[in-house]
Coordinates of C-alpha atoms in Angstrom, one line a residue:
Chain A
X263 CA 18.4 11.8 -53.2
X264 CA 15.0 10.7 -51.6
X265 CA 13.9 11.9 -48.2
X266 CA 12.1 8.7 -47.6
X267 CA 13.1 5.6 -49.0
X268 CA 12.1 1.9 -48.8
X269 CA 14.0 -0.8 -50.1
X270 CA 12.7 -4.3 -50.5
X271 CA 10.5 -4.0 -47.2
X272 CA 9.1 -7.3 -45.9
X273 CA 6.9 -7.8 -43.2
X274 CA 5.8 -10.8 -41.6
X275 CA 3.4 -11.3 -38.7
X276 CA 3.3 -14.6 -36.3
X277 CA 6.6 -15.7 -38.0
X278 CA 7.0 -19.5 -38.1
X279 CA 3.8 -20.2 -37.0
X280 CA 0.5 -21.7 -38.5
X281 CA -1.0 -18.1 -38.4
X282 CA 1.9 -16.4 -40.4
X283 CA 1.0 -13.7 -42.3
X284 CA 2.8 -11.8 -45.0
X285 CA 1.8 -8.2 -44.7
X286 CA 4.3 -6.7 -46.8
X287 CA 6.4 -8.2 -49.8
X288 CA 9.5 -6.6 -51.1
X289 CA 7.8 -3.0 -51.0
X290 CA 10.1 -0.4 -52.6
X291 CA 9.2 3.1 -52.6
X292 CA 11.0 6.6 -53.0
X293 CA 9.3 9.8 -51.8
X294 CA 10.7 13.3 -52.0
X295 CA 10.7 15.9 -49.3
X296 CA 7.4 18.1 -49.7
X297 CA 5.6 15.7 -51.8
X298 CA 1.6 14.8 -50.8
X299 CA 1.4 11.0 -51.3
X300 CA -1.6 8.8 -50.8
X301 CA -1.7 5.0 -50.5
X302 CA -4.4 3.2 -51.5
X303 CA -5.6 -0.3 -51.8
X304 CA -8.3 -2.8 -50.5
X305 CA -8.3 -3.9 -46.9
X306 CA -6.0 -5.8 -45.3
X307 CA -3.5 -5.3 -48.7
X308 CA -0.7 -3.7 -46.3
X309 CA -1.4 0.2 -46.4
X310 CA -1.5 0.5 -42.8
X311 CA 1.5 -1.8 -42.1
X312 CA 3.6 0.3 -44.6
X313 CA 2.7 3.6 -42.9
X314 CA 3.5 2.4 -39.4
X315 CA 6.6 1.0 -40.7
X316 CA 7.3 4.3 -42.4
X317 CA 6.2 6.2 -39.0
X318 CA 8.6 4.0 -37.0
X319 CA 5.6 2.6 -34.9
X320 CA 6.6 -0.7 -36.4
X321 CA 9.7 -2.3 -37.8
X322 CA 10.3 -4.3 -41.1
X323 CA 11.3 -7.9 -40.9
X324 CA 13.5 -7.6 -43.9
X325 CA 14.7 -4.7 -46.5
X326 CA 16.0 -1.1 -45.7
X327 CA 14.3 2.1 -44.6
X328 CA 15.7 5.2 -44.7
X329 CA 14.6 8.8 -43.8
X330 CA 17.1 11.6 -45.1
X331 CA 19.9 8.9 -45.8
X332 CA 19.6 7.6 -42.3
X333 CA 19.1 3.6 -41.9
X334 CA 16.5 3.2 -39.6
X335 CA 17.0 -0.4 -39.4
X336 CA 20.4 0.1 -37.6
X337 CA 19.2 2.4 -35.0
X338 CA 18.1 1.7 -31.4
X339 CA 14.6 2.0 -29.7
X340 CA 15.5 5.4 -28.1
X341 CA 16.7 7.0 -31.4
X342 CA 13.5 5.3 -33.1
X343 CA 11.3 7.3 -30.3
X344 CA 13.2 10.6 -31.0
X345 CA 12.6 10.1 -34.7
X346 CA 8.8 9.7 -33.9
X347 CA 8.9 12.5 -31.7
X348 CA 10.5 14.9 -33.8
X349 CA 10.5 14.3 -37.3
X350 CA 7.0 12.4 -37.7
X351 CA 3.5 13.4 -36.8
X352 CA 0.9 10.5 -37.2
X353 CA -2.9 11.2 -37.5
X354 CA -4.9 8.0 -36.6
X355 CA -8.7 7.2 -38.1
X356 CA -10.1 7.2 -34.6
X357 CA -8.2 10.2 -33.6
X358 CA -5.9 8.6 -30.9
X359 CA -6.8 11.1 -28.5
X360 CA -7.7 10.8 -24.8
X361 CA -11.1 11.4 -24.4
X362 CA -11.2 12.7 -20.6
X363 CA -8.3 15.1 -21.4
X364 CA -8.5 18.4 -22.5
X365 CA -7.5 19.3 -26.2
X366 CA -4.4 21.4 -24.8
X367 CA -3.2 18.3 -23.0
X368 CA -3.6 16.1 -26.0
X369 CA -1.8 18.2 -28.3
X370 CA 0.8 18.8 -25.4
X371 CA 1.8 15.3 -25.2
X372 CA 4.7 14.5 -27.8
X373 CA 6.4 18.0 -25.7
X374 CA 6.3 15.8 -22.7
X375 CA 8.8 13.4 -24.7
X376 CA 10.8 16.1 -26.1
X377 CA 13.2 18.6 -24.7
X378 CA 10.6 21.4 -24.3
X379 CA 10.6 23.3 -21.6
X380 CA 7.6 22.6 -19.3
X381 CA 6.9 26.1 -18.9
X382 CA 7.0 26.6 -22.8
X383 CA 4.5 23.6 -23.4
X384 CA 1.2 25.4 -23.0
X385 CA 2.1 28.4 -25.3
X386 CA 3.5 26.0 -27.6
X387 CA 0.3 23.8 -27.8
X388 CA -2.1 26.7 -27.8
X389 CA -0.4 28.3 -30.6
X390 CA -0.7 25.0 -32.6
X391 CA -4.2 24.7 -31.8
X392 CA -4.7 28.1 -33.1
X393 CA -2.5 26.9 -36.2
X394 CA -5.5 24.6 -37.2
X395 CA -8.0 27.0 -36.0
X396 CA -9.4 25.7 -32.9
X397 CA -7.8 27.5 -30.1
X398 CA -11.1 28.5 -28.5
X399 CA -11.4 24.6 -27.9
X400 CA -8.0 24.4 -26.1
X401 CA -9.3 23.7 -22.8
X402 CA -12.4 21.7 -23.6
X403 CA -12.5 18.1 -23.0
X404 CA -11.8 16.2 -26.1
X405 CA -15.2 14.2 -25.3
X406 CA -17.3 17.3 -26.0
X407 CA -15.9 17.7 -29.5
X408 CA -17.1 16.8 -32.7
X409 CA -15.4 14.7 -35.1
X410 CA -13.9 17.1 -37.4
X411 CA -12.8 19.1 -34.1
X412 CA -11.1 15.9 -32.8
X413 CA -9.3 15.3 -36.0
X414 CA -8.3 19.0 -35.9
X415 CA -6.9 18.1 -32.6
X416 CA -5.1 15.2 -33.4
X417 CA -3.4 17.3 -36.4
X418 CA -2.3 19.8 -34.1
X419 CA -0.8 17.0 -31.9
X420 CA 0.9 15.6 -35.1
X421 CA 2.3 19.0 -35.6
X422 CA 3.7 20.2 -32.3
X423 CA 6.9 19.4 -32.8
X424 CA 7.1 20.9 -36.2
X425 CA 7.7 17.4 -38.0
X426 CA 8.9 17.3 -41.8
X427 CA 6.6 14.3 -42.4
X428 CA 3.1 14.0 -41.4
X429 CA 1.5 10.4 -42.0
X430 CA -2.3 9.9 -41.8
X431 CA -4.0 6.5 -41.5
X432 CA -7.7 6.9 -43.0
X433 CA -7.9 10.7 -41.5
X434 CA -11.2 11.0 -42.9
X435 CA -12.5 7.5 -42.2
X436 CA -14.9 9.1 -39.4
X437 CA -15.8 11.7 -40.9
X438 CA -18.5 13.6 -43.1
X439 CA -18.0 14.5 -46.8
X440 CA -17.7 18.2 -45.8
X441 CA -15.5 17.8 -42.6
X442 CA -13.3 15.3 -44.6
X443 CA -12.4 18.1 -47.1
X444 CA -11.9 20.6 -44.5
X445 CA -9.2 18.0 -43.0
X446 CA -7.7 17.3 -46.2
X447 CA -7.5 21.0 -47.1
X448 CA -5.6 21.6 -43.8
X449 CA -3.3 18.6 -44.7
X450 CA -2.8 20.1 -47.8
X451 CA -1.7 23.6 -46.4
X452 CA 0.7 21.6 -44.1
X453 CA 2.4 20.3 -47.3
X454 CA 2.4 23.7 -49.1
X455 CA 4.5 24.6 -45.7
X456 CA 7.0 22.0 -47.2
X457 CA 5.9 19.0 -45.4
X458 CA 5.9 15.6 -46.6
X459 CA 2.4 14.3 -46.4
X460 CA 1.3 10.6 -46.8
X461 CA -1.9 9.6 -46.2
X462 CA -3.5 5.8 -46.5
X463 CA -7.3 6.3 -47.9
X464 CA -10.0 4.4 -49.3
X465 CA -11.3 7.4 -50.6
X466 CA -10.6 7.5 -54.4
X467 CA -11.6 11.3 -54.8
X468 CA -9.2 12.5 -51.9
X469 CA -6.3 10.3 -53.2
X470 CA -6.8 12.2 -56.7
X471 CA -6.2 15.3 -54.6
X472 CA -2.2 14.2 -53.7
X473 CA 0.8 14.4 -56.0
X474 CA 1.2 10.8 -56.0
X475 CA -1.0 7.9 -55.5
X476 CA 0.4 4.6 -54.4
X477 CA -1.7 1.4 -55.1
X478 CA -0.8 -1.5 -52.8
X479 CA -2.4 -5.1 -53.0
X480 CA -1.7 -8.3 -51.2
X481 CA 1.5 -6.5 -49.8
X482 CA 2.9 -5.3 -52.9
X483 CA 2.9 -1.9 -54.8
X484 CA 0.9 -2.3 -58.1
X485 CA 1.5 0.9 -59.6
X486 CA 1.3 4.4 -59.3
Chain B
X98 CA 11.4 12.9 -15.3
X99 CA 9.3 15.9 -13.7
X100 CA 7.2 16.2 -17.0
X101 CA 6.7 12.6 -17.1
X102 CA 5.6 12.7 -13.6
X103 CA 3.0 15.7 -14.4
X104 CA 1.7 13.6 -17.2
X105 CA 1.1 10.6 -14.8
X106 CA -0.5 12.9 -12.2
X107 CA -2.7 14.2 -15.2
X108 CA -3.4 10.7 -16.2
X109 CA -5.0 10.1 -12.7
X110 CA -7.1 12.9 -12.5
X111 CA -8.6 12.3 -15.6
X112 CA -9.8 9.1 -14.1
X113 CA -10.0 10.1 -10.8
X114 CA -13.0 8.1 -9.7
X115 CA -11.2 4.6 -10.6
X116 CA -8.4 5.8 -8.8
X117 CA -10.5 6.7 -5.6
X118 CA -11.8 3.6 -5.7
X119 CA -8.6 1.7 -6.2
X120 CA -7.2 3.6 -3.3
X121 CA -10.0 3.0 -1.2
X122 CA -9.7 -0.7 -2.1
X123 CA -6.3 -0.6 -1.2
X124 CA -6.9 1.4 2.2
X125 CA -9.5 -1.0 3.5
X126 CA -7.6 -4.0 2.6
X127 CA -4.6 -2.8 4.7
X128 CA -7.0 -1.8 7.5
X129 CA -8.5 -5.5 7.5
X130 CA -5.4 -7.3 7.4
X131 CA -3.8 -5.2 10.0
X132 CA -6.9 -6.0 12.1
X133 CA -6.8 -9.8 11.3
X134 CA -3.0 -9.6 11.9
X135 CA -3.3 -8.0 15.3
X136 CA -6.1 -10.1 16.5
X137 CA -4.6 -13.5 15.4
X138 CA -1.3 -12.2 16.9
X139 CA -3.0 -11.3 20.1
X140 CA -4.3 -14.7 20.5
X141 CA -1.0 -16.4 19.5
X142 CA 0.9 -14.1 22.0
X143 CA -1.5 -15.1 24.7
X144 CA -0.8 -18.7 24.1
X145 CA 3.1 -18.1 24.0
X146 CA 2.8 -16.2 27.4
X147 CA 1.0 -18.8 28.8
X148 CA 3.5 -21.6 27.8
X149 CA 6.4 -19.5 28.9
X150 CA 5.2 -18.0 32.1
X151 CA 6.6 -19.6 35.0
X152 CA 3.3 -19.0 37.1
X153 CA 1.9 -21.5 34.5
X154 CA 3.4 -24.1 37.0
X155 CA 1.3 -22.9 40.1
X156 CA -2.0 -22.5 41.1
X157 CA -3.6 -19.1 42.4
X158 CA -5.4 -19.2 45.6
X159 CA -8.0 -16.4 45.7
X160 CA -9.5 -16.0 49.3
X161 CA -12.9 -15.1 50.2
X162 CA -11.7 -13.1 53.1
X163 CA -9.7 -10.1 53.8
X164 CA -6.2 -11.8 53.8
X165 CA -3.0 -9.7 54.1
X166 CA 0.6 -10.1 54.7
X167 CA 0.1 -9.3 58.3
X168 CA -3.4 -11.1 59.3
X169 CA -3.0 -14.1 56.7
X170 CA -0.9 -16.2 59.3
X171 CA -3.7 -18.6 59.5
X172 CA -3.7 -19.3 55.8
X173 CA -0.1 -19.5 55.9
X174 CA -0.1 -22.2 58.5
X175 CA -2.5 -24.0 56.8
X176 CA -0.6 -24.3 53.5
X177 CA 2.3 -25.1 55.4
X178 CA 0.6 -28.5 57.1
X179 CA -0.8 -29.6 53.6
X180 CA 2.7 -31.0 52.7
X181 CA 3.9 -31.1 48.9
X182 CA 3.9 -27.2 48.6
X183 CA 7.2 -25.7 47.6
X184 CA 6.9 -22.3 47.5
X185 CA 4.1 -19.6 47.7
X186 CA 3.9 -15.6 47.3
X187 CA 1.3 -13.5 47.5
X188 CA 0.1 -10.7 45.3
X189 CA -1.9 -7.6 46.5
X190 CA -3.5 -4.3 44.8
X191 CA -2.8 -0.7 46.2
X192 CA -3.1 2.5 44.8
X193 CA -0.3 5.2 44.7
X194 CA 0.6 8.4 43.1
X195 CA 3.4 10.6 42.6
X196 CA 3.9 13.8 44.6
X197 CA 4.3 15.9 41.4
X198 CA 1.3 14.2 39.6
X199 CA -2.4 13.5 40.4
X200 CA -2.7 10.7 38.7
X201 CA -4.0 7.4 41.0
X202 CA -1.7 4.7 39.5
X203 CA -2.9 0.9 40.4
X204 CA 0.1 -1.2 41.9
X205 CA 0.7 -4.6 42.1
X206 CA 2.5 -5.8 44.7
X207 CA 3.8 -9.2 44.8
X208 CA 6.1 -11.4 46.4
X209 CA 9.4 -11.9 44.5
X210 CA 8.6 -15.7 44.2
X211 CA 5.7 -14.8 42.1
X212 CA 7.7 -12.0 40.3
X213 CA 10.7 -14.5 39.7
X214 CA 8.0 -16.9 37.8
X215 CA 6.2 -14.3 35.9
X216 CA 8.8 -12.4 34.0
X217 CA 6.8 -10.3 31.4
X218 CA 8.3 -9.0 28.3
X219 CA 9.7 -5.1 28.6
X220 CA 10.3 -2.6 25.8
X221 CA 13.1 -1.1 28.0
X222 CA 15.2 -2.2 31.0
X223 CA 15.2 -5.1 33.2
X224 CA 12.8 -7.7 35.3
X225 CA 13.5 -7.3 39.0
X226 CA 16.2 -9.6 40.3
X227 CA 17.7 -10.5 44.1
X228 CA 20.4 -8.1 44.0
X229 CA 17.7 -5.5 44.8
X230 CA 16.3 -6.7 48.1
X231 CA 18.5 -4.9 50.2
X232 CA 18.2 -1.7 48.8
X233 CA 16.5 1.4 50.2
X234 CA 14.3 1.9 47.4
X235 CA 11.8 -0.4 45.9
X236 CA 12.4 -0.9 42.2
X237 CA 9.5 -0.7 40.0
X238 CA 8.4 -1.9 36.4
X239 CA 5.9 0.6 35.0
X240 CA 3.2 -0.3 32.5
X241 CA 3.7 1.1 28.7
X242 CA 1.0 3.5 29.3
X243 CA 2.9 5.5 32.3
X244 CA 6.4 5.8 30.3
X245 CA 5.4 9.5 29.8
X246 CA 5.3 9.8 33.6
X247 CA 8.0 8.3 34.8
X248 CA 11.7 8.2 33.7
X249 CA 13.7 4.8 33.2
X250 CA 16.3 4.5 36.2
X251 CA 15.0 7.4 38.0
X252 CA 13.9 7.5 41.6
X253 CA 10.8 9.0 42.8
X254 CA 8.8 9.4 46.1
X255 CA 5.8 7.4 45.7
X256 CA 2.9 7.9 48.3
X257 CA 0.7 4.7 48.4
X258 CA -2.7 4.2 49.7
X259 CA -2.9 0.4 51.0
X260 CA -6.5 1.0 52.0
X261 CA -7.4 3.6 48.8
X262 CA -11.3 4.5 49.4
X263 CA -11.3 2.8 52.6
X264 CA -9.2 4.9 54.8
X265 CA -6.8 8.0 54.2
X266 CA -3.9 6.6 55.7
X267 CA -0.7 6.4 53.3
X268 CA 2.8 5.9 53.3
X269 CA 5.6 7.6 51.4
X270 CA 8.1 5.4 49.8
X271 CA 11.3 5.5 47.4
X272 CA 10.6 3.8 44.1
X273 CA 13.1 3.4 40.9
X274 CA 11.8 2.5 37.5
X275 CA 14.0 -0.5 36.5
X276 CA 11.8 -1.3 33.5
X277 CA 8.8 -0.6 31.3
X278 CA 6.4 -3.3 30.1
X279 CA 5.6 -4.0 26.3
X280 CA 2.7 -2.4 25.2
X281 CA 1.2 -6.0 24.5
X282 CA 1.3 -8.2 27.6
X283 CA -0.9 -10.1 29.6
X284 CA -0.7 -9.7 33.6
X285 CA -2.5 -10.6 36.8
X286 CA -4.2 -7.3 37.1
X287 CA -6.3 -8.3 40.1
X288 CA -8.8 -6.0 39.6
X289 CA -11.8 -8.3 39.0
X290 CA -13.9 -9.3 41.7
X291 CA -13.4 -13.1 40.8
X292 CA -11.0 -15.5 39.3
X293 CA -12.0 -15.2 35.7
X294 CA -11.3 -11.4 35.8
X295 CA -8.1 -11.7 37.0
X296 CA -5.9 -11.6 33.8
X297 CA -5.9 -8.5 31.8
X298 CA -4.7 -7.7 28.7
X299 CA -1.9 -4.6 28.5
X300 CA -1.9 -3.9 32.2
X301 CA -2.0 -0.6 33.1
X302 CA -0.1 0.4 36.5
X303 CA 2.9 -0.4 38.4
X304 CA 4.5 -3.8 39.4
X305 CA 6.5 -3.8 42.3
X306 CA 7.9 -6.6 44.7
X307 CA 7.0 -6.7 48.5
X308 CA 9.9 -5.4 50.4
X309 CA 9.9 -6.6 54.0
X310 CA 12.4 -3.8 55.0
X311 CA 10.1 -1.0 53.6
X312 CA 6.5 -2.1 53.6
X313 CA 6.3 -4.5 56.5
X314 CA 3.3 -3.8 58.5
X315 CA 1.5 -1.7 55.7
X316 CA -2.2 -3.0 55.8
X317 CA -3.0 -3.9 52.3
X318 CA -6.8 -4.7 52.0
X319 CA -7.3 -5.2 48.3
X320 CA -7.7 -8.1 46.1
X321 CA -5.0 -10.5 47.7
X322 CA -4.4 -13.8 46.6
X323 CA -1.7 -16.4 47.0
X324 CA 0.6 -18.2 43.9
X325 CA 1.3 -21.5 45.3
X326 CA 4.0 -23.9 43.6
X327 CA 4.3 -27.7 44.4
X328 CA 7.6 -29.5 45.4
X329 CA 9.0 -30.9 42.5
X330 CA 8.0 -34.3 43.1
X331 CA 4.2 -33.1 43.6
X332 CA 1.8 -32.7 40.6
X333 CA -0.2 -29.1 40.8
X334 CA -3.5 -31.0 40.3
X335 CA -2.9 -32.7 43.4
X336 CA -2.0 -29.4 45.1
X337 CA -5.0 -27.7 43.9
X338 CA -7.0 -30.3 45.0
X339 CA -5.6 -30.5 48.4
X340 CA -6.2 -26.6 49.0
X341 CA -9.8 -26.9 47.5
X342 CA -10.4 -29.6 50.3
X343 CA -8.5 -28.2 53.2
X344 CA -8.9 -24.6 52.6
X345 CA -12.3 -24.5 51.2
X346 CA -13.5 -22.2 54.1
X347 CA -10.8 -19.5 53.2
X348 CA -11.2 -19.4 49.6
X349 CA -10.8 -21.3 46.2
X350 CA -8.0 -22.3 44.0
X351 CA -7.8 -22.7 40.7
X352 CA -4.6 -23.8 38.5
X353 CA -3.1 -20.8 36.7
X354 CA -3.4 -22.7 33.8
X355 CA -6.9 -23.2 33.8
X356 CA -7.2 -19.7 34.7
X357 CA -5.3 -18.7 31.3
X358 CA -7.3 -21.2 29.8
X359 CA -10.7 -19.7 30.7
X360 CA -9.3 -16.1 29.7
X361 CA -8.3 -17.2 26.6
X362 CA -11.5 -19.1 25.7
X363 CA -13.5 -16.0 26.9
X364 CA -11.5 -13.7 24.4
X365 CA -11.2 -16.3 21.8
X366 CA -15.0 -16.4 20.4
X367 CA -14.6 -12.4 20.2
X368 CA -11.5 -12.4 18.5
X369 CA -12.6 -15.4 16.0
X370 CA -15.6 -13.1 15.1
X371 CA -13.8 -10.2 14.6
X372 CA -10.9 -11.9 12.7
X373 CA -13.5 -13.6 10.4
X374 CA -15.1 -10.4 9.7
X375 CA -11.6 -8.9 9.2
X376 CA -10.6 -12.0 6.5
X377 CA -13.7 -11.6 4.7
X378 CA -13.3 -7.7 4.2
X379 CA -9.9 -8.6 3.0
X380 CA -10.5 -11.4 0.7
X381 CA -13.1 -9.2 -0.8
X382 CA -11.0 -6.1 -1.0
X383 CA -7.6 -7.8 -1.8
X384 CA -9.5 -9.8 -4.8
X385 CA -11.1 -6.6 -5.9
X386 CA -8.0 -4.4 -5.5
X387 CA -6.1 -7.1 -7.7
X388 CA -8.7 -7.2 -10.3
X389 CA -9.4 -3.6 -10.4
X390 CA -5.6 -2.8 -10.5
X391 CA -5.0 -5.3 -13.4
X392 CA -8.2 -3.8 -15.3
X393 CA -7.1 -0.3 -14.6
X394 CA -3.6 -0.9 -16.2
X395 CA -4.9 -2.9 -19.0
X396 CA -7.4 -0.1 -19.6
X397 CA -4.4 2.2 -20.0
X398 CA -2.7 0.3 -22.7
X399 CA -4.2 2.6 -25.6
X400 CA -2.5 5.5 -23.9
X401 CA 0.9 4.1 -23.7
X402 CA 0.6 3.0 -27.2
X403 CA 0.0 6.5 -28.0
X404 CA 2.6 7.8 -26.2
X405 CA 4.7 5.5 -28.0
X406 CA 3.6 6.9 -31.2
X407 CA 4.2 10.4 -30.0
X408 CA 8.0 9.7 -29.1
X409 CA 8.3 7.5 -25.9
X410 CA 9.9 4.2 -25.8
X411 CA 8.0 1.3 -25.1
X412 CA 10.2 0.8 -21.6
X413 CA 9.4 4.3 -20.7
X414 CA 5.6 3.9 -21.1
X415 CA 6.3 0.7 -19.0
X416 CA 8.1 2.8 -16.4
X417 CA 5.4 5.2 -16.3
X418 CA 2.8 2.6 -15.4
X419 CA 5.3 1.5 -12.5
X420 CA 5.4 5.2 -11.4
X421 CA 1.6 5.5 -11.5
X422 CA 1.1 2.6 -9.7
X423 CA 3.9 3.5 -7.1
X424 CA 1.7 6.9 -6.6
X425 CA -1.5 5.1 -6.2
X426 CA -0.1 3.1 -3.9
X427 CA 1.5 6.0 -1.8
X428 CA -1.9 7.5 -0.9
X429 CA -3.4 4.7 1.0
X430 CA -0.1 3.9 2.6
X431 CA -0.2 7.0 4.1
X432 CA -3.8 7.3 4.9
X433 CA -4.1 3.7 6.5
X434 CA -1.1 4.3 8.6
X435 CA -2.7 7.7 9.9
X436 CA -6.3 5.7 10.3
X437 CA -4.9 3.0 12.1
X438 CA -2.9 5.4 14.5
X439 CA -6.0 7.1 15.3
X440 CA -8.4 4.5 15.8
X441 CA -6.0 2.3 18.0
X442 CA -6.6 5.3 20.4
X443 CA -10.2 4.6 20.4
X444 CA -10.8 1.1 20.2
X445 CA -10.5 -1.1 23.3
X446 CA -7.0 -2.5 23.3
X447 CA -8.8 -5.6 24.4
X448 CA -10.1 -5.8 21.1
X449 CA -7.6 -4.2 19.0
X450 CA -4.0 -3.1 19.6
X451 CA -1.4 -2.5 16.6
X452 CA 2.1 -1.9 16.1
X453 CA 4.6 -1.1 13.6
X454 CA 5.4 -4.8 12.8
X455 CA 1.9 -5.4 12.1
X456 CA 1.4 -2.4 9.9
X457 CA 4.4 -3.1 8.0
X458 CA 3.1 -6.9 7.7
X459 CA -0.3 -5.7 6.4
X460 CA 1.3 -3.2 4.0
X461 CA 3.7 -5.7 2.8
X462 CA 1.0 -8.2 1.8
X463 CA -0.9 -5.7 0.2
X464 CA 2.1 -4.3 -1.7
X465 CA 2.7 -7.9 -2.8
X466 CA -0.6 -8.4 -4.1
X467 CA -0.9 -5.2 -5.5
X468 CA 2.5 -5.7 -7.3
X469 CA 1.8 -9.1 -8.5
X470 CA -1.2 -7.7 -10.4
X471 CA 0.5 -4.8 -11.6
X472 CA 3.6 -6.8 -12.7
X473 CA 1.2 -9.4 -14.3
X474 CA -0.7 -6.4 -16.0
X475 CA 2.4 -4.5 -17.0
X476 CA 4.3 -7.7 -18.3
X477 CA 1.1 -8.5 -20.4
X478 CA 1.2 -5.0 -21.9
X479 CA 4.9 -4.9 -22.6
X480 CA 4.9 -8.2 -24.4
X481 CA 2.3 -6.8 -26.9
X482 CA 3.7 -4.6 -29.6
X483 CA 2.2 -0.9 -29.6
X484 CA 1.8 -1.4 -33.3
X485 CA -0.9 -4.1 -32.1
X486 CA -2.6 -1.9 -30.1
X487 CA -2.6 0.8 -32.3
X488 CA -4.0 -1.6 -34.8
X489 CA -6.9 -2.5 -32.5
X490 CA -7.7 1.1 -32.0
X491 CA -8.1 2.1 -35.6

């Protein structure tokens, strides 16, 4: 049985208006636990929309989405939030960090919405920063860090609750070639630990480093 | 919940200058509003007192000679010959002190006729009534400023100096406190050297009736005047004209209404200028407050989308915005209450008096502005889907 299962997923924006957009058209995808999947395709093809639906930050307008046989279209907002918090770690192209805060404060955010005790938060965040190799930057403000360091902070934040799924939307889009490779290696290490990693990328070289490449165009999967 | 509050506080500290600015704006808005309300209210309150007061029906005769209960017989006789006069009663000023305290207290002594017609609002106790006439003590009403020196319904031995500064003669009388004046009031203070300065805001002293049994024979020589009221079939303007025609050599008579009007006009100009300044500050600060509040909330939408991505529900994010708003709001509220309390002690009461109602009004108005702009901004965020914010971010 697949770890992540999407059946005939549809996503429309601005429904019944002149500006209606059909972003995803009957997308079906099965991803097994521990796979490293890249989603590629041209701009506006629906890659990010698909990733957002997988990451539970957006909902499909049609079809069925399941994680570990749990139908996520049937659960309420609170349960969805819990899944985002515990099962999924999200990494964004522009890092999605609070620039005025320190690395450790940024990494701690998911713990603030979990049941972790307040006294354990700092240690856990520090340990996670250590995992991604930037523990010495824990008390530096994010706006003082380089792009690569920021992305590591973002990955640490995605990892802090030890999720089994890591989603990365163009994680190397704002980075130079060397740093990009460092970040991909880091994601590969996380995959080797047994996590399912799904990345959206334009970079074919990076995509080829993954177990699977899913190509999407005009909201439809064109092939693997 | 504690973790969320911690997150909010961290969030506030991460942009502390924005919030200090917002706090300062809210603080200024509350102060400005309080100031304006206090000034406008004092104008309206004066108008109200003018309209409500019984002495408005009379004319005030201000003698230019030393006139007293004992040696004013000539004036009284002249008044009785004029015709058309219903009642009249004198007012005098003397000074006194308690045996237990060295504070010299201004004391307004008025005939019961005058006191009956000039009921002033009290914060505690009752105004004078005729049942006290035969008592062996003199009932008094104290100003709000003396409330810590006297206790209500308590008798005291009061040493009066009818000619304070002129001679050392004094009399000990028994007084009983029957009421405490409102903090804000207007009374015939009698300390002025001319008619225009007869009225003062927030009288500071004691008011007592002239008691024939106890005080007859006391020579009181300060600031005497007579309130004169017409018979019901006579107009007060006629009486005033008659007095000024026939008693010109003794003094001058002015309608109480005109006296109050003079006072009001004199105060209006300064009040208008101060209130205008207050309103200007208010408009600038509240407009800025509303605008900045809206901007600061909207600027946070990315942060809330991030929280959503990290496991918060969208409702929780909105709740955090509201809690943050309340935290931001509470600081200037506390500061402004303290500040107003402090400045009200230093600014002359003629210019600025405040009370809890003005403060509540000011805070409520600022709260409404703050909340309307907050609710508007929060709703605009709430209507967005977090993913649309994340998309823009990416």
